[in-house]
Amino acid sequence: MVQYELPKLSYGYDELEPFIDTQTMKIHHQKHNQSYVDGLNNALVEIGGASHPQYISSILSDLQTIPESSRNKIDFFGGGFENHKLFWETMNPDGGGVPKGKLEDAIDVYFEDFENFKKIFSEKAVNIQGSGWCWLVFNRTFNKIEILTTQNQTSPWTLQKVPLLGLDVWEHAYYLKYQNKRPEYVDAWWNVVNWDYVENRFSEISG
Ligand code: MN
């Protein structure tokens, strides 16, 4: 049976300073992320995980096939696992700046320009009620990029959208440094976005 593990970070907890502080990174990764990993593994045991495909994205994309009694757990813990994995990968100490290449072109087509994209994304992130995520996703059906938000740990995969970039706006992601000032956290986060990673992901997925 597949056991999911805490994803490894490619940078140190202190390397996203001053935008995301060391203590927040450490607790977020070691405690919160670990709890989603454990919750997912437990939920998979409940539904006989061995019979399910390896990739959690496949499971999330087809939640209706999960027994109803475990569906919310898979949505929450599976989403929590997948969302955080992408969150860590799409940040980097050398991040920030602007996207290039094909992604830049797509952003210009659907959002006018990068500044406007950033403004819309930030507003949606700030306005999420309670806990959730703001996303840049690829919509395979219509071959386009979109911004969307989800509550709690729900993954865009459950909506048949491919996440390219996600911003965690749970208080655990920012409260120690920014307290209730979510807009300041959102502004700071743009400085660590790993656009190289997001661009590559977009290129691979959109073909
Ligand atoms: Mn989180």
Coordinates of N, CA and C in Angstrom, one line a residue, residues 14-189:
D14 N 15.0 28.9 6.8 CA 15.3 30.4 7.0 C 15.5 31.1 5.7
E15 N 15.5 30.3 4.6 CA 15.9 30.9 3.3 C 14.8 31.8 2.6
L16 N 13.6 31.7 3.1 CA 12.6 32.6 2.5 C 12.4 33.9 3.3
E17 N 13.3 34.1 4.3 CA 13.3 35.3 5.1 C 13.6 36.5 4.1
P18 N 13.2 37.7 4.3 CA 12.3 38.1 5.4 C 10.8 37.9 5.0
F19 N 10.5 37.3 3.9 CA 9.1 37.3 3.4 C 8.3 36.3 4.1
I20 N 8.9 35.1 4.3 CA 8.2 34.1 5.2 C 9.2 33.7 6.2
D21 N 8.8 33.8 7.5 CA 9.8 33.7 8.6 C 10.1 32.2 8.9
T22 N 11.3 32.0 9.5 CA 11.8 30.7 9.8 C 10.8 29.8 10.6
Q23 N 10.3 30.5 11.7 CA 9.5 29.7 12.6 C 8.2 29.3 11.9
T24 N 7.6 30.1 11.1 CA 6.4 29.8 10.4 C 6.7 28.6 9.4
M25 N 7.8 28.7 8.7 CA 8.1 27.6 7.8 C 8.3 26.3 8.5
K26 N 9.0 26.3 9.6 CA 9.3 25.1 10.3 C 8.0 24.4 10.9
I27 N 7.1 25.2 11.5 CA 5.9 24.7 12.0 C 5.0 24.2 10.9
H28 N 4.9 25.1 9.9 CA 4.0 24.8 8.8 C 4.4 23.4 8.1
H29 N 5.7 23.2 7.9 CA 6.2 22.0 7.2 C 6.1 20.8 8.2
Q30 N 6.7 21.0 9.4 CA 6.9 19.8 10.2 C 5.6 19.4 11.0
K31 N 4.8 20.4 11.3 CA 3.6 20.0 12.0 C 2.3 20.0 11.2
H32 N 2.0 21.1 10.5 CA 0.8 21.1 9.7 C 0.9 20.2 8.5
N33 N 1.9 20.3 7.7 CA 2.0 19.4 6.6 C 2.0 17.9 7.0
Q34 N 2.8 17.6 8.1 CA 2.8 16.3 8.6 C 1.4 15.7 8.9
S35 N 0.6 16.6 9.5 CA -0.8 16.2 9.9 C -1.6 15.8 8.6
Y36 N -1.4 16.5 7.5 CA -2.1 16.1 6.3 C -1.6 14.8 5.7
V37 N -0.3 14.6 5.8 CA 0.3 13.3 5.4 C -0.3 12.2 6.2
D38 N -0.3 12.3 7.5 CA -0.8 11.3 8.4 C -2.3 11.0 8.1
G39 N -3.0 12.1 8.0 CA -4.5 12.0 7.8 C -4.8 11.3 6.5
L40 N -4.0 11.6 5.4 CA -4.2 11.0 4.1 C -3.9 9.5 4.2
N41 N -2.8 9.1 4.8 CA -2.4 7.7 5.0 C -3.5 6.9 5.7
N42 N -4.0 7.5 6.8 CA -5.1 6.9 7.6 C -6.3 6.7 6.8
A43 N -6.7 7.8 6.0 CA -7.9 7.7 5.2 C -7.7 6.6 4.1
L44 N -6.5 6.5 3.5 CA -6.3 5.5 2.5 C -6.4 4.1 3.0
V45 N -6.0 3.9 4.3 CA -6.1 2.6 4.9 C -7.6 2.2 5.0
E46 N -8.4 3.2 5.4 CA -9.9 3.0 5.6 C -10.5 2.5 4.3
I47 N -10.1 3.0 3.2 CA -10.7 2.6 1.9 C -9.9 1.6 1.2
G48 N -8.9 0.9 1.8 CA -8.2 -0.1 1.2 C -7.2 0.5 0.1
G49 N -6.3 1.3 0.6 CA -5.5 2.1 -0.3 C -4.8 1.4 -1.4
A50 N -4.5 0.1 -1.2 CA -3.7 -0.7 -2.2 C -4.4 -0.7 -3.5
S51 N -5.7 -0.6 -3.5 CA -6.4 -0.7 -4.8 C -6.5 0.6 -5.5
H52 N -5.9 1.6 -4.9 CA -6.0 2.9 -5.6 C -4.7 3.3 -6.3
P53 N -4.9 4.2 -7.3 CA -3.7 4.6 -8.1 C -2.7 5.3 -7.2
Q54 N -1.5 5.3 -7.6 CA -0.4 5.9 -6.8 C -0.6 7.4 -6.6
Y55 N -1.1 8.1 -7.6 CA -1.0 9.5 -7.5 C -2.3 10.1 -6.9
I56 N -2.1 10.9 -5.9 CA -3.2 11.5 -5.2 C -4.0 12.4 -6.1
S57 N -3.3 13.0 -7.1 CA -4.1 13.8 -8.0 C -5.1 13.0 -8.8
S58 N -4.8 11.8 -9.1 CA -5.8 10.9 -9.8 C -7.0 10.7 -8.8
I59 N -6.7 10.4 -7.6 CA -7.8 10.1 -6.6 C -8.7 11.4 -6.4
L60 N -8.0 12.5 -6.3 CA -8.8 13.8 -6.1 C -9.6 14.1 -7.3
S61 N -9.1 13.8 -8.5 CA -9.8 14.1 -9.8 C -11.1 13.3 -9.9
D62 N -11.2 12.2 -9.1 CA -12.3 11.3 -9.3 C -12.9 10.9 -7.9
L63 N -13.2 11.9 -7.1 CA -13.6 11.7 -5.7 C -14.9 10.9 -5.6
Q64 N -15.7 11.0 -6.6 CA -17.0 10.3 -6.5 C -16.8 8.8 -6.4
T65 N -15.6 8.3 -6.8 CA -15.4 6.8 -6.6 C -15.0 6.4 -5.2
I66 N -14.8 7.4 -4.4 CA -14.4 7.1 -3.0 C -15.7 6.9 -2.2
P67 N -15.7 5.9 -1.3 CA -16.9 5.6 -0.5 C -17.3 6.9 0.3
E68 N -18.5 7.2 0.3 CA -19.0 8.5 0.9 C -18.5 8.7 2.3
S69 N -18.4 7.7 3.1 CA -17.9 7.8 4.5 C -16.5 8.3 4.6
S70 N -15.7 8.2 3.5 CA -14.3 8.6 3.6 C -14.0 9.8 2.6
R71 N -15.0 10.2 1.9 CA -14.8 11.2 0.8 C -14.3 12.5 1.4
N72 N -14.9 13.0 2.4 CA -14.5 14.3 3.0 C -13.1 14.2 3.5
K73 N -12.7 13.1 4.1 CA -11.3 13.0 4.6 C -10.3 13.0 3.5
I74 N -10.6 12.3 2.4 CA -9.7 12.3 1.2 C -9.6 13.7 0.6
D75 N -10.8 14.4 0.5 CA -10.8 15.7 0.0 C -9.9 16.6 0.9
F76 N -10.0 16.5 2.2 CA -9.3 17.4 3.1 C -7.8 17.0 3.2
F77 N -7.5 15.8 3.6 CA -6.2 15.4 3.8 C -5.4 15.1 2.5
G78 N -6.1 14.6 1.5 CA -5.4 14.4 0.2 C -5.1 15.8 -0.4
G79 N -6.1 16.7 -0.3 CA -5.9 18.0 -0.8 C -4.8 18.7 -0.1
G80 N -4.8 18.6 1.3 CA -3.8 19.2 2.1 C -2.4 18.7 1.7
F81 N -2.3 17.4 1.4 CA -1.0 16.8 1.0 C -0.6 17.4 -0.3
E82 N -1.4 17.3 -1.3 CA -1.1 17.8 -2.6 C -0.9 19.3 -2.7
N83 N -1.7 20.1 -2.0 CA -1.6 21.5 -2.0 C -0.3 22.0 -1.5
H84 N 0.1 21.4 -0.3 CA 1.4 21.8 0.3 C 2.6 21.4 -0.5
K85 N 2.5 20.2 -1.1 CA 3.6 19.8 -1.9 C 3.9 20.8 -3.0
L86 N 2.9 21.3 -3.7 CA 3.0 22.3 -4.7 C 3.5 23.6 -4.1
F87 N 2.9 24.0 -3.0 CA 3.2 25.3 -2.3 C 4.7 25.4 -2.1
W88 N 5.3 24.3 -1.6 CA 6.8 24.4 -1.3 C 7.6 24.4 -2.6
E89 N 7.1 23.7 -3.6 CA 7.8 23.6 -4.9 C 7.8 25.0 -5.6
T90 N 6.7 25.7 -5.4 CA 6.5 26.9 -6.2 C 7.1 28.2 -5.4
M91 N 7.9 27.9 -4.4 CA 8.6 29.0 -3.7 C 10.1 28.7 -3.8
N92 N 10.9 29.8 -3.8 CA 12.3 29.6 -3.9 C 13.0 30.9 -3.4
P93 N 14.1 30.8 -2.7 CA 14.8 32.0 -2.2 C 15.2 32.9 -3.3
D94 N 15.4 32.4 -4.5 CA 15.7 33.3 -5.7 C 14.5 33.6 -6.5
G95 N 13.3 33.5 -5.9 CA 12.1 33.7 -6.6 C 11.7 35.1 -6.8
G96 N 10.5 35.3 -7.2 CA 10.0 36.7 -7.5 C 10.2 37.0 -8.9
G97 N 10.1 38.3 -9.2 CA 10.2 38.7 -10.6 C 8.9 38.5 -11.4
V98 N 9.1 38.2 -12.7 CA 7.9 38.0 -13.5 C 8.0 36.7 -14.3
P99 N 6.9 36.1 -14.7 CA 7.0 34.9 -15.5 C 7.4 35.2 -16.9
K100 N 8.0 34.2 -17.6 CA 8.5 34.5 -18.9 C 7.9 33.4 -19.9
G101 N 8.2 33.6 -21.2 CA 7.9 32.6 -22.2 C 6.4 32.4 -22.4
K102 N 6.0 31.1 -22.5 CA 4.6 30.7 -22.8 C 3.6 31.2 -21.7
L103 N 4.1 31.1 -20.5 CA 3.2 31.5 -19.4 C 3.0 33.0 -19.4
E104 N 4.0 33.7 -19.7 CA 3.8 35.2 -19.8 C 2.8 35.5 -20.9
D105 N 2.9 34.8 -22.0 CA 2.0 35.0 -23.1 C 0.6 34.7 -22.7
A106 N 0.4 33.6 -22.0 CA -1.0 33.2 -21.6 C -1.5 34.2 -20.6
I107 N -0.7 34.7 -19.7 CA -1.2 35.7 -18.7 C -1.6 37.0 -19.4
D108 N -0.8 37.3 -20.4 CA -1.2 38.5 -21.2 C -2.5 38.4 -21.9
V109 N -2.8 37.2 -22.4 CA -4.0 36.9 -23.2 C -5.2 36.9 -22.2
Y110 N -5.1 36.3 -21.1 CA -6.3 36.1 -20.2 C -6.4 37.2 -19.1
F111 N -5.3 37.9 -18.8 CA -5.4 38.9 -17.7 C -4.8 40.2 -18.1
E112 N -4.6 40.4 -19.4 CA -4.1 41.7 -19.9 C -2.6 41.9 -19.8
D113 N -2.2 41.9 -18.5 CA -0.7 41.8 -18.3 C -0.4 41.3 -16.9
F114 N 0.9 41.1 -16.6 CA 1.2 40.5 -15.3 C 0.7 41.3 -14.1
E115 N 0.9 42.6 -14.2 CA 0.4 43.5 -13.0 C -1.0 43.3 -12.7
N116 N -1.8 43.2 -13.8 CA -3.3 43.0 -13.6 C -3.6 41.7 -13.1
F117 N -2.9 40.7 -13.5 CA -3.0 39.3 -13.0 C -2.7 39.3 -11.5
K118 N -1.6 39.9 -11.2 CA -1.2 39.9 -9.8 C -2.2 40.6 -8.9
K119 N -2.8 41.7 -9.4 CA -3.8 42.4 -8.7 C -5.1 41.6 -8.4
I120 N -5.5 40.9 -9.5 CA -6.7 40.1 -9.4 C -6.5 38.9 -8.4
F121 N -5.3 38.2 -8.6 CA -5.0 37.1 -7.8 C -4.9 37.5 -6.3
S122 N -4.2 38.6 -6.0 CA -4.1 39.1 -4.7 C -5.4 39.4 -4.0
E123 N -6.3 40.1 -4.8 CA -7.6 40.4 -4.2 C -8.4 39.2 -3.9
K124 N -8.4 38.2 -4.8 CA -9.1 37.0 -4.5 C -8.5 36.3 -3.3
A125 N -7.2 36.3 -3.1 CA -6.6 35.6 -2.0 C -6.9 36.3 -0.7
V126 N -6.9 37.6 -0.7 CA -7.2 38.4 0.5 C -8.7 38.2 0.9
N127 N -9.5 38.0 -0.1 CA -11.0 38.0 0.2 C -11.5 36.6 0.5
I128 N -10.7 35.6 0.5 CA -11.2 34.3 0.9 C -11.7 34.3 2.3
Q129 N -12.9 33.9 2.6 CA -13.4 33.9 4.0 C -12.9 32.7 4.7
G130 N -12.3 32.9 5.8 CA -11.7 31.8 6.6 C -10.5 31.2 5.9
S131 N -10.4 29.9 6.0 CA -9.2 29.2 5.5 C -9.4 28.7 4.1
G132 N -8.3 28.8 3.3 CA -8.4 28.3 1.9 C -7.2 28.6 1.1
W133 N -7.3 28.5 -0.2 CA -6.2 28.7 -1.1 C -6.7 29.5 -2.4
C134 N -5.7 30.3 -2.9 CA -5.9 30.9 -4.2 C -5.0 30.3 -5.2
W135 N -5.5 30.1 -6.4 CA -4.8 29.2 -7.4 C -4.8 29.9 -8.8
L136 N -3.6 29.6 -9.4 CA -3.6 29.7 -10.9 C -3.7 28.3 -11.4
V137 N -4.6 28.0 -12.2 CA -4.8 26.7 -12.7 C -4.9 26.6 -14.2
F138 N -4.7 25.4 -14.8 CA -4.8 25.2 -16.2 C -6.1 24.4 -16.4
N139 N -7.0 24.9 -17.2 CA -8.3 24.3 -17.5 C -8.1 23.5 -18.8
R140 N -8.0 22.2 -18.7 CA -7.7 21.4 -19.9 C -8.8 21.4 -20.9
T141 N -10.0 21.4 -20.4 CA -11.2 21.4 -21.3 C -11.2 22.5 -22.3
F142 N -10.9 23.7 -21.8 CA -10.9 24.9 -22.6 C -9.5 25.4 -23.0
N143 N -8.5 24.6 -22.6 CA -7.1 25.0 -22.9 C -6.8 26.4 -22.5
K144 N -7.1 26.8 -21.3 CA -6.8 28.2 -20.8 C -6.4 28.2 -19.4
I145 N -5.8 29.3 -18.9 CA -5.5 29.4 -17.5 C -6.5 30.3 -16.8
E146 N -6.7 30.0 -15.5 CA -7.8 30.7 -14.7 C -7.3 30.9 -13.3
I147 N -7.9 31.9 -12.6 CA -7.6 32.0 -11.2 C -8.9 31.5 -10.5
L148 N -8.7 30.7 -9.5 CA -9.8 30.3 -8.7 C -9.4 30.1 -7.2
T149 N -10.4 30.1 -6.4 CA -10.1 29.9 -4.9 C -10.9 28.6 -4.5
T150 N -10.3 28.0 -3.4 CA -11.0 26.9 -2.8 C -11.0 27.1 -1.3
Q151 N -12.0 26.5 -0.6 CA -12.1 26.5 0.8 C -11.3 25.4 1.5
N152 N -10.8 25.6 2.6 CA -10.1 24.6 3.4 C -9.0 24.0 2.7
Q153 N -9.0 22.7 2.5 CA -7.9 22.0 1.7 C -8.3 21.5 0.4
T154 N -9.5 21.9 -0.1 CA -10.0 21.3 -1.4 C -9.0 21.7 -2.5
S155 N -8.7 20.7 -3.3 CA -7.7 20.8 -4.4 C -8.4 21.2 -5.7
P156 N -7.8 22.0 -6.5 CA -8.3 22.2 -7.9 C -8.5 20.9 -8.7
W157 N -7.7 19.9 -8.3 CA -7.9 18.6 -9.0 C -9.4 18.1 -8.9
T158 N -10.0 18.4 -7.8 CA -11.4 17.9 -7.5 C -12.3 18.6 -8.5
L159 N -11.9 19.7 -9.1 CA -12.7 20.5 -10.0 C -12.2 20.2 -11.5
Q160 N -11.4 19.2 -11.6 CA -10.8 18.9 -12.9 C -10.0 20.0 -13.5
K161 N -9.3 20.8 -12.6 CA -8.4 21.8 -13.0 C -7.0 21.5 -12.5
V162 N -6.0 21.8 -13.3 CA -4.6 21.4 -12.9 C -4.0 22.6 -12.2
P163 N -3.6 22.5 -10.9 CA -3.0 23.6 -10.2 C -1.6 23.9 -10.7
L164 N -1.3 25.1 -11.0 CA 0.0 25.5 -11.4 C 0.8 26.3 -10.3
L165 N 0.0 27.1 -9.6 CA 0.6 27.9 -8.5 C -0.5 28.1 -7.5
G166 N -0.2 27.9 -6.2 CA -1.2 28.0 -5.1 C -0.6 28.8 -4.0
L167 N -1.5 29.6 -3.4 CA -1.1 30.4 -2.2 C -2.0 30.0 -1.1
D168 N -1.3 29.5 0.0 CA -2.0 29.1 1.2 C -2.4 30.3 2.0
V169 N -3.6 30.6 2.3 CA -4.0 31.7 3.1 C -4.6 31.2 4.5
W170 N -4.4 30.0 4.9 CA -4.7 29.6 6.2 C -3.9 30.5 7.2
E171 N -4.4 30.8 8.3 CA -3.6 31.7 9.3 C -2.3 31.0 9.6
H172 N -2.3 29.6 9.7 CA -1.0 29.0 10.1 C 0.1 29.3 9.1
A173 N -0.2 29.8 7.9 CA 0.8 30.2 6.9 C 1.4 31.5 7.2
Y174 N 0.8 32.3 8.0 CA 1.3 33.7 8.1 C 1.2 34.4 9.5
Y175 N 0.4 33.8 10.4 CA 0.0 34.5 11.6 C 1.1 34.9 12.5
L176 N 2.2 34.1 12.6 CA 3.3 34.5 13.5 C 4.0 35.8 13.2
K177 N 4.1 36.0 11.9 CA 4.8 37.2 11.4 C 3.8 38.3 11.1
Y178 N 2.7 38.0 10.5 CA 1.8 39.0 9.9 C 0.5 39.2 10.7
Q179 N 0.3 38.4 11.8 CA -0.9 38.4 12.5 C -2.1 38.4 11.6
N180 N -3.0 39.4 11.8 CA -4.3 39.4 11.0 C -4.1 40.1 9.6
K181 N -2.8 40.5 9.3 CA -2.6 41.3 8.1 C -2.3 40.4 6.9
R182 N -3.4 39.7 6.5 CA -3.2 38.8 5.3 C -2.7 39.6 4.1
P183 N -3.2 40.8 3.8 CA -2.7 41.5 2.6 C -1.2 41.7 2.6
E184 N -0.6 41.9 3.7 CA 0.9 42.0 3.8 C 1.6 40.7 3.4
Y185 N 1.0 39.7 3.9 CA 1.6 38.3 3.6 C 1.5 38.0 2.1
V186 N 0.3 38.3 1.6 CA 0.1 38.1 0.1 C 1.1 38.9 -0.7
D187 N 1.3 40.2 -0.3 CA 2.3 41.0 -1.0 C 3.7 40.5 -0.9
A188 N 4.0 40.0 0.3 CA 5.4 39.5 0.5 C 5.6 38.2 -0.3
W189 N 4.6 37.4 -0.4 CA 4.8 36.0 -1.0 C 5.2 36.2 -2.5

